[in-house]
C-alpha positions as a printed NumPy array, in Angstrom:
array([[-46.4  ,  25.938, -42.794],
       [-49.14 ,  24.028, -41.092],
       [-51.046,  25.963, -38.457],
       [-52.698,  24.367, -35.449],
       [-56.224,  23.241, -36.282],
       [-58.516,  20.759, -34.631],
       [-58.335,  18.616, -37.777],
       [-54.556,  18.283, -37.994],
       [-52.893,  18.834, -34.625],
       [-53.937,  19.1  , -31.029],
       [-51.382,  21.658, -29.855],
       [-49.658,  24.647, -31.362],
       [-46.365,  24.401, -33.246],
       [-43.363,  24.516, -30.958],
       [-45.372,  25.005, -27.771],
       [-44.136,  21.879, -25.972],
       [-40.474,  21.763, -26.909],
       [-39.672,  25.396, -26.167],
       [-37.128,  25.536, -29.003],
       [-36.779,  27.746, -32.008],
       [-37.544,  24.772, -34.215],
       [-34.928,  25.51 , -36.825],
       [-33.386,  22.058, -37.325],
       [-34.463,  18.727, -38.796],
       [-32.875,  15.608, -40.293],
       [-34.389,  13.946, -43.347],
       [-35.808,  10.422, -43.671],
       [-32.657,   9.649, -45.662],
       [-30.515,  10.502, -42.652],
       [-32.496,   8.404, -40.163],
       [-32.758,   5.271, -42.337],
       [-28.998,   4.762, -42.679],
       [-27.546,   2.121, -40.349],
       [-24.544,   4.287, -39.481],
       [-26.993,   6.87 , -38.084],
       [-28.845,   4.445, -35.791],
       [-26.682,   5.812, -32.959],
       [-28.869,   8.916, -33.056],
       [-32.182,   7.068, -32.538],
       [-33.636,   7.495, -29.053],
       [-33.5  ,   3.808, -28.157],
       [-35.443,   3.165, -26.037],
       [-38.212,   3.83 , -26.826],
       [-37.582,   3.779, -30.579],
       [-35.762,   0.771, -31.989],
       [-35.223,   0.923, -35.768],
       [-36.227,  -2.654, -36.512],
       [-38.36 ,  -3.656, -33.542],
       [-40.708,  -0.728, -32.94 ],
       [-43.79 ,  -1.129, -35.117],
       [-45.027,   2.004, -36.894],
       [-48.567,   1.433, -35.607],
       [-47.321,   0.994, -32.032],
       [-46.337,   4.671, -32.115],
       [-48.955,   6.025, -34.542],
       [-51.833,   3.853, -33.345],
       [-54.584,   5.585, -35.324],
       [-52.779,   4.564, -38.531],
       [-53.437,   0.853, -37.979],
       [-56.078,   0.758, -40.742],
       [-53.741,   2.263, -43.35 ],
       [-52.386,  -0.554, -45.529],
       [-49.139,   1.304, -46.2  ],
       [-47.958,   0.432, -42.689],
       [-48.938,  -3.255, -42.454],
       [-46.161,  -5.08 , -40.623],
       [-43.774,  -2.126, -40.927],
       [-41.269,  -1.161, -38.28 ],
       [-40.28 ,   2.481, -37.98 ],
       [-37.295,   1.668, -40.186],
       [-39.528,  -0.172, -42.656],
       [-41.733,   2.912, -42.987],
       [-38.633,   5.05 , -43.585],
       [-37.327,   2.731, -46.287],
       [-40.453,   2.221, -48.372],
       [-40.832,   4.327, -51.479],
       [-43.997,   5.725, -52.964],
       [-46.437,   8.512, -52.354],
       [-49.589,   8.994, -50.363],
       [-49.547,   7.572, -46.876],
       [-46.173,   5.933, -47.568],
       [-44.619,   9.388, -48.021],
       [-46.403,  10.628, -44.903],
       [-45.024,   7.606, -43.017],
       [-41.428,   8.386, -44.018],
       [-41.714,  11.979, -42.912],
       [-43.669,  11.06 , -39.773],
       [-40.882,   8.744, -38.576],
       [-38.194,  11.329, -39.361],
       [-40.231,  13.994, -37.533],
       [-40.702,  11.697, -34.533],
       [-36.975,  10.964, -34.329],
       [-36.109,  14.637, -34.789],
       [-38.51 ,  15.623, -32.011],
       [-37.181,  12.881, -29.703],
       [-33.533,  13.75 , -30.297],
       [-31.816,  15.925, -27.752],
       [-29.484,  17.061, -30.525],
       [-32.13 ,  18.435, -32.913],
       [-34.118,  21.633, -32.28 ],
       [-37.256,  20.535, -34.126],
       [-40.426,  22.656, -34.53 ],
       [-42.649,  20.109, -32.732],
       [-42.348,  17.862, -29.687],
       [-42.903,  14.09 , -29.936],
       [-46.496,  14.233, -28.71 ],
       [-47.33 ,  16.89 , -31.301],
       [-45.919,  14.756, -34.128],
       [-47.811,  11.676, -32.935],
       [-51.088,  13.589, -32.515],
       [-50.853,  15.243, -35.942],
       [-50.064,  11.983, -37.752],
       [-52.842,  10.165, -35.905],
       [-55.265,  12.948, -36.856],
       [-54.277,  12.575, -40.52 ],
       [-54.835,   8.799, -40.369],
       [-58.152,   8.644, -38.536],
       [-60.432,   9.102, -40.234],
       [-58.502,   8.952, -43.481],
       [-58.208,  12.633, -44.2  ],
       [-56.443,  13.153, -47.526],
       [-56.222,  16.941, -47.256],
       [-54.767,  16.783, -43.75 ],
       [-52.326,  14.054, -44.801],
       [-51.083,  16.131, -47.76 ],
       [-50.706,  19.291, -45.668],
       [-48.972,  17.435, -42.856],
       [-46.615,  15.553, -45.186],
       [-45.656,  18.852, -46.852],
       [-44.889,  20.539, -43.531],
       [-42.984,  17.58 , -42.133],
       [-40.989,  17.415, -45.382],
       [-40.108,  21.103, -45.028],
       [-39.19 ,  20.789, -41.352],
       [-37.213,  17.576, -41.902],
       [-35.12 ,  19.517, -44.417],
       [-34.24 ,  22.438, -42.135],
       [-30.688,  21.141, -41.72 ],
       [-29.331,  18.287, -39.677],
       [-26.98 ,  19.142, -36.8  ],
       [-26.166,  15.483, -36.093],
       [-22.97 ,  13.913, -37.328],
       [-22.461,  10.443, -38.68 ],
       [-21.445,   8.855, -35.385],
       [-17.833,   8.571, -36.491],
       [-16.724,  12.12 , -35.818],
       [-17.351,  13.16 , -39.43 ],
       [-19.525,  15.79 , -40.977],
       [-23.193,  15.466, -41.781],
       [-22.723,  16.409, -45.43 ],
       [-24.027,  19.97 , -45.299],
       [-24.982,  21.343, -48.657],
       [-25.572,  18.159, -50.622],
       [-28.556,  18.246, -52.901],
       [-31.318,  15.655, -52.672],
       [-31.911,  15.657, -56.409],
       [-34.94 ,  17.907, -56.156],
       [-32.942,  21.085, -56.289],
       [-33.062,  21.888, -52.593],
       [-30.343,  21.437, -50.034],
       [-31.192,  18.996, -47.284],
       [-28.197,  19.508, -45.051],
       [-27.322,  15.838, -44.805],
       [-26.877,  14.471, -48.262],
       [-28.647,  12.188, -50.637],
       [-32.033,  11.84 , -48.972],
       [-35.566,  11.689, -50.275],
       [-37.734,  14.74 , -50.651],
       [-40.791,  15.195, -52.819],
       [-42.193,  18.346, -54.325],
       [-45.721,  19.656, -54.3  ],
       [-45.826,  19.226, -58.079],
       [-45.786,  15.439, -57.631],
       [-49.238,  14.977, -56.107],
       [-50.474,  13.202, -59.232],
       [-48.731,  10.05 , -57.979],
       [-50.499,   9.957, -54.62 ],
       [-52.254,   6.625, -54.336],
       [-55.294,   6.653, -52.087]])
């Protein structure tokens, strides 16, 4: 996993949230309308909070032009688009009182901003990989209807994501990163 460096994050993993950091819900969980109950709203509104209002150093990255947090979650593709999906999921995991995520909100925001400004491809790849891993730790949140969160469903990449049918990329796919 990513270690604290002055290039990627400003604080050490887990220092602010005091948790064990052993839970995380995937971008696929957070982008589903029936899971909007779990968004910390305010301050994060799925459709009305702009990605660059939270991750302000990413305003020069074309992948986020006009995107809400939900828009960043829903767009496909690699590169900064993949980082955006995992950044939003990480932010929502960190903000949720029901998820024991490895980082606090300010750590997620700082790390993503560091990867965006200046455009630092190596930091973006490393951060996306770690956020992907942490977002797949297993989701303790239900579906808002008293049902299960789908533990054990595969995301198609061979790994279990704990909440069914969500996106995850593998490190063997870096050839499709568009910079």
